[in-house]
PDB file of C-alpha atoms in Angstrom:
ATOM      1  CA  UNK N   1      96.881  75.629 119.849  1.00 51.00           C
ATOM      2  CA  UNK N   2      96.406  75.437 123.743  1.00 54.00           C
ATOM      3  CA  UNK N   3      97.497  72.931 125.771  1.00 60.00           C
ATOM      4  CA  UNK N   4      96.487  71.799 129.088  1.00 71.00           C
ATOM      5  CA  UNK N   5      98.651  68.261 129.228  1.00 79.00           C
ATOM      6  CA  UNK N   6     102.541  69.323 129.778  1.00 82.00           C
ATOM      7  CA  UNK N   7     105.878  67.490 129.457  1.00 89.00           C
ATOM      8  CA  UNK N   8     107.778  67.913 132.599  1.00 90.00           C
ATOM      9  CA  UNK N   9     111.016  69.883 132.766  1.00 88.00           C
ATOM     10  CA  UNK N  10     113.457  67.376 131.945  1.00 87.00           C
ATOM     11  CA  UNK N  11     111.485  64.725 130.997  1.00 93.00           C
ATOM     12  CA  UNK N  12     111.783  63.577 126.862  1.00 96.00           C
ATOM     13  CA  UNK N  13     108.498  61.701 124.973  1.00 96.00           C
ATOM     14  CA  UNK N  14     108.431  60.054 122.364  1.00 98.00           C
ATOM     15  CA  UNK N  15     106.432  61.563 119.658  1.00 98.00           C
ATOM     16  CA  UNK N  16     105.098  59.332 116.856  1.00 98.00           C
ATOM     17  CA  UNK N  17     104.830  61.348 113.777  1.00 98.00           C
ATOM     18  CA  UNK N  18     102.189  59.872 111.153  1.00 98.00           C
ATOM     19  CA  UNK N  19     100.808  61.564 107.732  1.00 98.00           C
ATOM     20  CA  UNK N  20      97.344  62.861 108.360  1.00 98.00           C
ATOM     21  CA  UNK N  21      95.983  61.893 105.346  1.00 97.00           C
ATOM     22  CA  UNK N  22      97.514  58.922 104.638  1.00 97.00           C
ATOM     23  CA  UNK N  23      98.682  57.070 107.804  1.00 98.00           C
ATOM     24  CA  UNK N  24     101.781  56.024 107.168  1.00 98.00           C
ATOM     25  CA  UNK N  25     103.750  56.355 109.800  1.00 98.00           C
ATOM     26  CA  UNK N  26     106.369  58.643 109.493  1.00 98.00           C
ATOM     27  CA  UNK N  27     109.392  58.538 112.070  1.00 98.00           C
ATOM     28  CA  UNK N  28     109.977  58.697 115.227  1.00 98.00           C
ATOM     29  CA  UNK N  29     111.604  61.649 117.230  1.00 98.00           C
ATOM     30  CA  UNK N  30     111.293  63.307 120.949  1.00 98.00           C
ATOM     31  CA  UNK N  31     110.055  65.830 122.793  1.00 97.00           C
ATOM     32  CA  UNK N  32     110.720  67.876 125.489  1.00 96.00           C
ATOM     33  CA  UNK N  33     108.839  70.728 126.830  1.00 95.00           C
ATOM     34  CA  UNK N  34     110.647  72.930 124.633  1.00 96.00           C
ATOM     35  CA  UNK N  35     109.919  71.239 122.043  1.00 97.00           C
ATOM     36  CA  UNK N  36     106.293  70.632 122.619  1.00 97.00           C
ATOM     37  CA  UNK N  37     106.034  74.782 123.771  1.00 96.00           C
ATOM     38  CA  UNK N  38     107.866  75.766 120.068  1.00 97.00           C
ATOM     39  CA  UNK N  39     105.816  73.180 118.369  1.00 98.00           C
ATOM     40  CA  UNK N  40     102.677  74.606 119.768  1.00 96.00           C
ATOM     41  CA  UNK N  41     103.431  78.538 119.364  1.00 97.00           C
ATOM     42  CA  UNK N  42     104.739  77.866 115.072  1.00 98.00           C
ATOM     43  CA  UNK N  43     102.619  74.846 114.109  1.00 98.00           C
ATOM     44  CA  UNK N  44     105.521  73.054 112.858  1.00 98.00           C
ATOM     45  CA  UNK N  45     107.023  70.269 114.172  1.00 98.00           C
ATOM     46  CA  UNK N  46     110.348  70.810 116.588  1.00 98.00           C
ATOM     47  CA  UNK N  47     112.054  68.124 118.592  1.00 98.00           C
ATOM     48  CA  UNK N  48     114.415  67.304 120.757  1.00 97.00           C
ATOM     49  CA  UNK N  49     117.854  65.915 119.228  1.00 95.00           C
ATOM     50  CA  UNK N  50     119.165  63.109 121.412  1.00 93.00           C
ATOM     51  CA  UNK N  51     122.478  63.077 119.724  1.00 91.00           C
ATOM     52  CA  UNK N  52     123.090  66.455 119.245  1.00 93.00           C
ATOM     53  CA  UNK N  53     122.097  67.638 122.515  1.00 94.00           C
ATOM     54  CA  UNK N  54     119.504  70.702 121.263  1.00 96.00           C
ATOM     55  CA  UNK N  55     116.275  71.854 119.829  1.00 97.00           C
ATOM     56  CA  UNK N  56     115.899  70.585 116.345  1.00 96.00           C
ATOM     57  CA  UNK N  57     113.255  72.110 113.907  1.00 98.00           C
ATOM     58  CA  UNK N  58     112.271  69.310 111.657  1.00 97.00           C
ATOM     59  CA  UNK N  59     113.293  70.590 107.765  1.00 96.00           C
ATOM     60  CA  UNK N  60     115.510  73.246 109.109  1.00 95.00           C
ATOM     61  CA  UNK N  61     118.206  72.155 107.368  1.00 91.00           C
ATOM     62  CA  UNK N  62     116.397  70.000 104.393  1.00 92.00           C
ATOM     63  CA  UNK N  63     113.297  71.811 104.326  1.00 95.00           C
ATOM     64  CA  UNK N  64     111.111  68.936 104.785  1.00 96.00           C
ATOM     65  CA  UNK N  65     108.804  70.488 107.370  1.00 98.00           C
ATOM     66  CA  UNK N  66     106.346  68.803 109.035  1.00 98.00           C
ATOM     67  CA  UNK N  67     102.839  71.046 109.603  1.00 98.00           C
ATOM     68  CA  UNK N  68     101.036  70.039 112.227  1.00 98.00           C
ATOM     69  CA  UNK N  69      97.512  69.113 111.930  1.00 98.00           C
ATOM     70  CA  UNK N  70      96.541  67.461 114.749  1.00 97.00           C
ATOM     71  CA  UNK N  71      98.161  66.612 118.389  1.00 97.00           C
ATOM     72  CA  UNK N  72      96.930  63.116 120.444  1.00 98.00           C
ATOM     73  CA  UNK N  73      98.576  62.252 123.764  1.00 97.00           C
ATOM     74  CA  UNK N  74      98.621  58.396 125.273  1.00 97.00           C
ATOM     75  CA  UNK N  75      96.640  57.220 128.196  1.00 96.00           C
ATOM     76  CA  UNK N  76      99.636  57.516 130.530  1.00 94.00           C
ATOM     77  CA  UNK N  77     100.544  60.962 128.964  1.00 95.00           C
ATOM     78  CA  UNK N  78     104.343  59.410 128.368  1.00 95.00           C
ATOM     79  CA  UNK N  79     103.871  59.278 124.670  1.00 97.00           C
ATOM     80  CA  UNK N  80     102.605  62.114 121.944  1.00 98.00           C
ATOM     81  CA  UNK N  81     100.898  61.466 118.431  1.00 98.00           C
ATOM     82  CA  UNK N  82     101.196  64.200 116.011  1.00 98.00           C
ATOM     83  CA  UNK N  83      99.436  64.052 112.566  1.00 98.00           C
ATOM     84  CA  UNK N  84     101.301  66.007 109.974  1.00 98.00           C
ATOM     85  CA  UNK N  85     101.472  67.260 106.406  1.00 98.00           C
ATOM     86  CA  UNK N  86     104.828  66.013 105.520  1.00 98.00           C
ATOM     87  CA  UNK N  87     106.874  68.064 102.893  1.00 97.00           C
ATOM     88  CA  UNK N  88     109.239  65.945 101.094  1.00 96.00           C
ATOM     89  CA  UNK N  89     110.319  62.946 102.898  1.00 97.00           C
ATOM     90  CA  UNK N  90     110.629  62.422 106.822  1.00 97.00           C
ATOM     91  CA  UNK N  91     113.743  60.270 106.535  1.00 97.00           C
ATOM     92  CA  UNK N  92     117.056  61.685 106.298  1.00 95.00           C
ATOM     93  CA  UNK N  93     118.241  59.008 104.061  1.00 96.00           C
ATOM     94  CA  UNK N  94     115.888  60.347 101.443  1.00 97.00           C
ATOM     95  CA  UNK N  95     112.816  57.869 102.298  1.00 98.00           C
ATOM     96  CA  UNK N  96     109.467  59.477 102.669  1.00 98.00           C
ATOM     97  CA  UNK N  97     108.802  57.351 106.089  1.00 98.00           C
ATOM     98  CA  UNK N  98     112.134  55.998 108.051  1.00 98.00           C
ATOM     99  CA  UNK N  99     110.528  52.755 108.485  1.00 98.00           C
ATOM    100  CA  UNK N 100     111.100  51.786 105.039  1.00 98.00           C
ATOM    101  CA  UNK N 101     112.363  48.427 105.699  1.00 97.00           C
ATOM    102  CA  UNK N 102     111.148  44.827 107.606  1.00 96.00           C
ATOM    103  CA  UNK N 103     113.599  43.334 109.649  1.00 93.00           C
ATOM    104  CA  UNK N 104     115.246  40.977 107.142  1.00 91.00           C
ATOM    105  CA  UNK N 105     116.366  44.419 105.456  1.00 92.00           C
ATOM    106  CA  UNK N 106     113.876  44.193 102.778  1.00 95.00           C
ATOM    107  CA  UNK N 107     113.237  48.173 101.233  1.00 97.00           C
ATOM    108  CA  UNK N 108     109.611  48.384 101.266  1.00 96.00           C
ATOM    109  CA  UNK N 109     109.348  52.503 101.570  1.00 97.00           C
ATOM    110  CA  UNK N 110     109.565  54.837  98.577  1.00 94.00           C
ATOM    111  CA  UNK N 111     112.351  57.227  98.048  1.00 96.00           C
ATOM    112  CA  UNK N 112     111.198  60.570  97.544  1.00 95.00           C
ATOM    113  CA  UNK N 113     114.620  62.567  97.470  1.00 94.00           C
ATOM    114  CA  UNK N 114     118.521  62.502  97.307  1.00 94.00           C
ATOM    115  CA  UNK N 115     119.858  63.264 100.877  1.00 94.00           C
ATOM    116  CA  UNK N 116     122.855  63.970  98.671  1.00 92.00           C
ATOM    117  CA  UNK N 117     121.484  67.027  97.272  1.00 90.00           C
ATOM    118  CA  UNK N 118     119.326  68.051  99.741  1.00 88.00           C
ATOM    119  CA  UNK N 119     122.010  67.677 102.418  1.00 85.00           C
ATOM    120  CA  UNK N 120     125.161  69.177 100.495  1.00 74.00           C
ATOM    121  CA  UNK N 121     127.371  66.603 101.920  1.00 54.00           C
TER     122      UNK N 121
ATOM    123  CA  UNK Z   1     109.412  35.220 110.700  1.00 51.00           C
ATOM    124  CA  UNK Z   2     113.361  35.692 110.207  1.00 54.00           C
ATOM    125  CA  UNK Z   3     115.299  38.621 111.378  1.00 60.00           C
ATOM    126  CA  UNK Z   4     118.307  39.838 110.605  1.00 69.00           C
ATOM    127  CA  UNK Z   5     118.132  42.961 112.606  1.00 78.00           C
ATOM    128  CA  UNK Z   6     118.525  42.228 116.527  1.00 82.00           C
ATOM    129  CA  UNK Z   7     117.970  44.647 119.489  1.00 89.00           C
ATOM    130  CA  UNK Z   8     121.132  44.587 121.105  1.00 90.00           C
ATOM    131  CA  UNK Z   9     120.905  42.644 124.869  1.00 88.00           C
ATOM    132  CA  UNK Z  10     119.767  45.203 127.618  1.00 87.00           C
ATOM    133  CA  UNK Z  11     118.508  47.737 125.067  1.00 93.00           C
ATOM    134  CA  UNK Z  12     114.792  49.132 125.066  1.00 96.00           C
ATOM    135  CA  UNK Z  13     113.368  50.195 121.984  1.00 96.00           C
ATOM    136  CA  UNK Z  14     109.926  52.191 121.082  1.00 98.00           C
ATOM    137  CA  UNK Z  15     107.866  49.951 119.354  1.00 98.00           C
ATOM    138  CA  UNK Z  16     104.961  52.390 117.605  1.00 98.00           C
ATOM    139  CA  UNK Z  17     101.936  49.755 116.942  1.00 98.00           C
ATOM    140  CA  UNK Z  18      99.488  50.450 114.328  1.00 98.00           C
ATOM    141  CA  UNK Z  19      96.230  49.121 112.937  1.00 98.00           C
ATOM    142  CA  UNK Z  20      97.370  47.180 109.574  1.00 98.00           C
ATOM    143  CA  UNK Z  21      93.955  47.596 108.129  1.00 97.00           C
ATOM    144  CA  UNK Z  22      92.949  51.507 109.292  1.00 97.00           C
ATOM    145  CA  UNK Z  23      96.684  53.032 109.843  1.00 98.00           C
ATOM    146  CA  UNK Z  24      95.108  53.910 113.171  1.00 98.00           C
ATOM    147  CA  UNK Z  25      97.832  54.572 115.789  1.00 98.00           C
ATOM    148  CA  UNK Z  26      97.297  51.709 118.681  1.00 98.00           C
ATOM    149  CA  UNK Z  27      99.980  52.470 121.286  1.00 98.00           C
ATOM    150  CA  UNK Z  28     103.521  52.597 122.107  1.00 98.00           C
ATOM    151  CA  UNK Z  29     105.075  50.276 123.965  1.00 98.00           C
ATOM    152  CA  UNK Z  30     109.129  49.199 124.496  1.00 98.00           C
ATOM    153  CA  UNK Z  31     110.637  45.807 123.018  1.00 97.00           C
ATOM    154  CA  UNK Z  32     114.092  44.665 124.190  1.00 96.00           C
ATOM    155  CA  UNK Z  33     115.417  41.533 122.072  1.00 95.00           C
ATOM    156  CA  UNK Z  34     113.480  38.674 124.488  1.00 96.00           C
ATOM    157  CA  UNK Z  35     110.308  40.567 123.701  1.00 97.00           C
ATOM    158  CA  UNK Z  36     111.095  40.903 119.316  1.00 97.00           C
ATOM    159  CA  UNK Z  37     112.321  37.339 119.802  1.00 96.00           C
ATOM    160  CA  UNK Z  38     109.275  36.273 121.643  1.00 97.00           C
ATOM    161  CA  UNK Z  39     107.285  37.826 119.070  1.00 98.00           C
ATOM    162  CA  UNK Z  40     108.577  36.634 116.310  1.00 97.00           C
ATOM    163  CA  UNK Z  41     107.806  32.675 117.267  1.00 97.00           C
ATOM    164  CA  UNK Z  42     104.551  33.500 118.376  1.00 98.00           C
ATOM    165  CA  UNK Z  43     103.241  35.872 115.831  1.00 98.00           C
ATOM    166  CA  UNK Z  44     101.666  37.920 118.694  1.00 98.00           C
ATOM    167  CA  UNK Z  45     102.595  40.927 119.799  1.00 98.00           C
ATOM    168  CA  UNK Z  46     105.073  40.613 123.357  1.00 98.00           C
ATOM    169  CA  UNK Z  47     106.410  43.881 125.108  1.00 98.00           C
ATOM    170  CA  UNK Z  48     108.842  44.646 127.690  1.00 97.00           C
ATOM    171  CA  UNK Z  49     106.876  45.960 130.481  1.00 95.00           C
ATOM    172  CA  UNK Z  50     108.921  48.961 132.379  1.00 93.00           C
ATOM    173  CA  UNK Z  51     106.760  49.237 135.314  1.00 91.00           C
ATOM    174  CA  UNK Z  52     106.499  45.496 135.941  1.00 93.00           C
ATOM    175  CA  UNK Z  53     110.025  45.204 134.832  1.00 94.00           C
ATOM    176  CA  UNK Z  54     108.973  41.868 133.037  1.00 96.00           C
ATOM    177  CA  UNK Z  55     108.133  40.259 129.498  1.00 97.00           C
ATOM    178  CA  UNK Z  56     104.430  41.333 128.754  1.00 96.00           C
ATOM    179  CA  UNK Z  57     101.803  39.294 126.498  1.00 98.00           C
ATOM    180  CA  UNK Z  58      99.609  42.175 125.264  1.00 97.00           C
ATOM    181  CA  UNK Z  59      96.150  40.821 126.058  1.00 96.00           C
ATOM    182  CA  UNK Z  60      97.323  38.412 128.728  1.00 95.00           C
ATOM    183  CA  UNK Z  61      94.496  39.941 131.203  1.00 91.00           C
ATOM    184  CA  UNK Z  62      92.446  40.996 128.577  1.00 92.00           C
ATOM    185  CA  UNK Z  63      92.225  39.119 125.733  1.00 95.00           C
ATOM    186  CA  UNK Z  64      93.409  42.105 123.401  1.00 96.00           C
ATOM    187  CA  UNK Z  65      95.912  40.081 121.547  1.00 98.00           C
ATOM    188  CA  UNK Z  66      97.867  41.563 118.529  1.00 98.00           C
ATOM    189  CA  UNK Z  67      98.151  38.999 115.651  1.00 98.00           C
ATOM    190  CA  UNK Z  68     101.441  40.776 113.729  1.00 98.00           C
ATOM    191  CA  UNK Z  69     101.374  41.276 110.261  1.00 98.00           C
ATOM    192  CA  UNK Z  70     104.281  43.321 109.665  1.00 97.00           C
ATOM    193  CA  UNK Z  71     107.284  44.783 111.381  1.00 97.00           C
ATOM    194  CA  UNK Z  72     109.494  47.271 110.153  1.00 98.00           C
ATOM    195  CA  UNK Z  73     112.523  48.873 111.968  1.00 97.00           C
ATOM    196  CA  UNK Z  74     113.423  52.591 111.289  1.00 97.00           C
ATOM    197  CA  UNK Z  75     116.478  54.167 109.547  1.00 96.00           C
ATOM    198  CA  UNK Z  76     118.998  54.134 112.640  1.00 94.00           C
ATOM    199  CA  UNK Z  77     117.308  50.978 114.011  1.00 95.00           C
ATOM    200  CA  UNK Z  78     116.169  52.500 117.603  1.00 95.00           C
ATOM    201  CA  UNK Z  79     112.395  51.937 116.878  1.00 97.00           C
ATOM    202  CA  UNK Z  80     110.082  49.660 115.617  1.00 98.00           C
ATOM    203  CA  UNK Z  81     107.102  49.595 113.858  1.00 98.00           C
ATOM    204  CA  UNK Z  82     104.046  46.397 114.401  1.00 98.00           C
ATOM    205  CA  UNK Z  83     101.266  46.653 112.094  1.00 98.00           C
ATOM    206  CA  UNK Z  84      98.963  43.971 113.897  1.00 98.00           C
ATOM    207  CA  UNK Z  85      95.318  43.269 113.636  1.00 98.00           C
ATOM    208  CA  UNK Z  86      93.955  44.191 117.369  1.00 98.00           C
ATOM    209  CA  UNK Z  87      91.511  41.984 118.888  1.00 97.00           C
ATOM    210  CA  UNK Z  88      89.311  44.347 121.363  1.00 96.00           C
ATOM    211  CA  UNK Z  89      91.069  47.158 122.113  1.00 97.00           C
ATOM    212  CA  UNK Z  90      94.742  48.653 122.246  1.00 97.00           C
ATOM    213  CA  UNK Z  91      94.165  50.217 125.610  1.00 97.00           C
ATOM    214  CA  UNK Z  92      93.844  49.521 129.186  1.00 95.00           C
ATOM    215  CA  UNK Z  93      91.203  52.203 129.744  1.00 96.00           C
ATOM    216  CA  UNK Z  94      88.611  50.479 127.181  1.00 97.00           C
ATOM    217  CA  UNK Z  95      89.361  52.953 123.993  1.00 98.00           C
ATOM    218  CA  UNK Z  96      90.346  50.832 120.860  1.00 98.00           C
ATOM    219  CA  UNK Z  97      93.558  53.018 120.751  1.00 98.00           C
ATOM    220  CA  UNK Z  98      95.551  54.930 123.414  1.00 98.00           C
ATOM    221  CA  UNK Z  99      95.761  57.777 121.962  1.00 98.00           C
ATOM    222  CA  UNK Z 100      92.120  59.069 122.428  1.00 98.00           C
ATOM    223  CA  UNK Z 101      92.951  62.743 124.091  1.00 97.00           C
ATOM    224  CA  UNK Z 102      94.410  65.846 121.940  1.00 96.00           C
ATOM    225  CA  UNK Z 103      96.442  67.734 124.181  1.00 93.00           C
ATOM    226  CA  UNK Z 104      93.480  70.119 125.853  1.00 91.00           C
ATOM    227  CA  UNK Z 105      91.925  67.139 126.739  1.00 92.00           C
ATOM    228  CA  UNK Z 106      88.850  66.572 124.597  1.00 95.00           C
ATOM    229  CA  UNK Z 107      88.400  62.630 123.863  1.00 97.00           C
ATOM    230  CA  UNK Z 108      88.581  62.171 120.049  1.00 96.00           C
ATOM    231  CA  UNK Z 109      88.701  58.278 120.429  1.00 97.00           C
ATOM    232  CA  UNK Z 110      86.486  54.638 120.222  1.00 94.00           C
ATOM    233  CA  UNK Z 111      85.604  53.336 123.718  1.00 96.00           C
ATOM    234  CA  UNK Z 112      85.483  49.795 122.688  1.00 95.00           C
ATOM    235  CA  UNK Z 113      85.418  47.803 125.877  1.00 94.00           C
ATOM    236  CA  UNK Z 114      84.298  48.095 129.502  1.00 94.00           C
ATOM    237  CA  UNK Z 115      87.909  47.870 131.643  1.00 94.00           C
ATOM    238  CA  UNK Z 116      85.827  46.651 134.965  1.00 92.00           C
ATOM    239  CA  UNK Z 117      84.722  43.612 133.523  1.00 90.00           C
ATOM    240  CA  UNK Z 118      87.610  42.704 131.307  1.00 88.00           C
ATOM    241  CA  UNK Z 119      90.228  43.216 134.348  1.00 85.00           C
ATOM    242  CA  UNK Z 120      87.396  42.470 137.113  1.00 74.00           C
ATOM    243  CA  UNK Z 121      88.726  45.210 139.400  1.00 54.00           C
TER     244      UNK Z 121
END
């Protein structure tokens, strides 16, 4: 994939991740250049970790990868839309989307694996 | 609507809105707590604008409300999630959402409005 939009050095975007085929949305991570360059080159999603300060392949350690199917950027070019073929679940607490609940903390997502045994905790 | 979950005072949060109907990826935009409180009473969609550093009305100008029909907050509650039915369109540049561009710059999305007349420039 080519890109002519770029991320400025330095800057992070947040990238809203949504299943291509279904819509849901997914999670929400960010991107750097980096990010956005490694994304580009593999076809798989890599982000920027906020708290741990580095490049973060998406399923590196779970192996829910996220395969990239399609790449939208906003009108203001401060905000990224991928469309992705999710394997497994997005959501490290084994949810398939990480918005799996309203506001009054009602669990309206489905849980698709046990971060227990995916994560070896 | 009740909510247990509160943005904590001076915090911005992404706020990912989506179609409710089509799973169609409006926008992103940033609540702080006025803005999630605002919209809760109302039932319309209220943002805190960053460049105008004030509370935002989406469709104030326009007319492109956002009637909310669900919000749901994401696993480490840092970003939010409005599936609203969008009256018009999403974004300022008359396309019904604001992603429209993949990265190389080829338009993939609705123009739905004409922005000269709706903001009279």
């Amino acid at each position: 994939m080519m890109s002519m939009i770029e991320i400025p050095d330095g800057k992070l975007i947040p990238a809203v991740v949504q299943d291509w085929k279904t819509g849901e949305v997914l999670m929400l991570a960010y991107m750097n250049s980096i990010a956005l360059s490694r994304t580009l080159e593999t076809g798989v999603a890599h982000y920027w970790s906020r708290s741990r300060g580095k490049l973060w392949r998406k399923g590196e350690t779970s192996g829910n990868e996220q395969i990239v199917k399609e790449i939208l950027i906003d009108c203001d070019e401060d905000a990224i839309l991928l469309k992705v073929e999710q394997r497994g679940g997005a959501c490290h607490t084994g949810y398939r989307s990480c918005f799996y609940r309203t506001l009054d903390g009602r669990i309206v997502g489905e849980r698709v694996f046990d971060p227990d045994e995916v994560y070896k905790r």
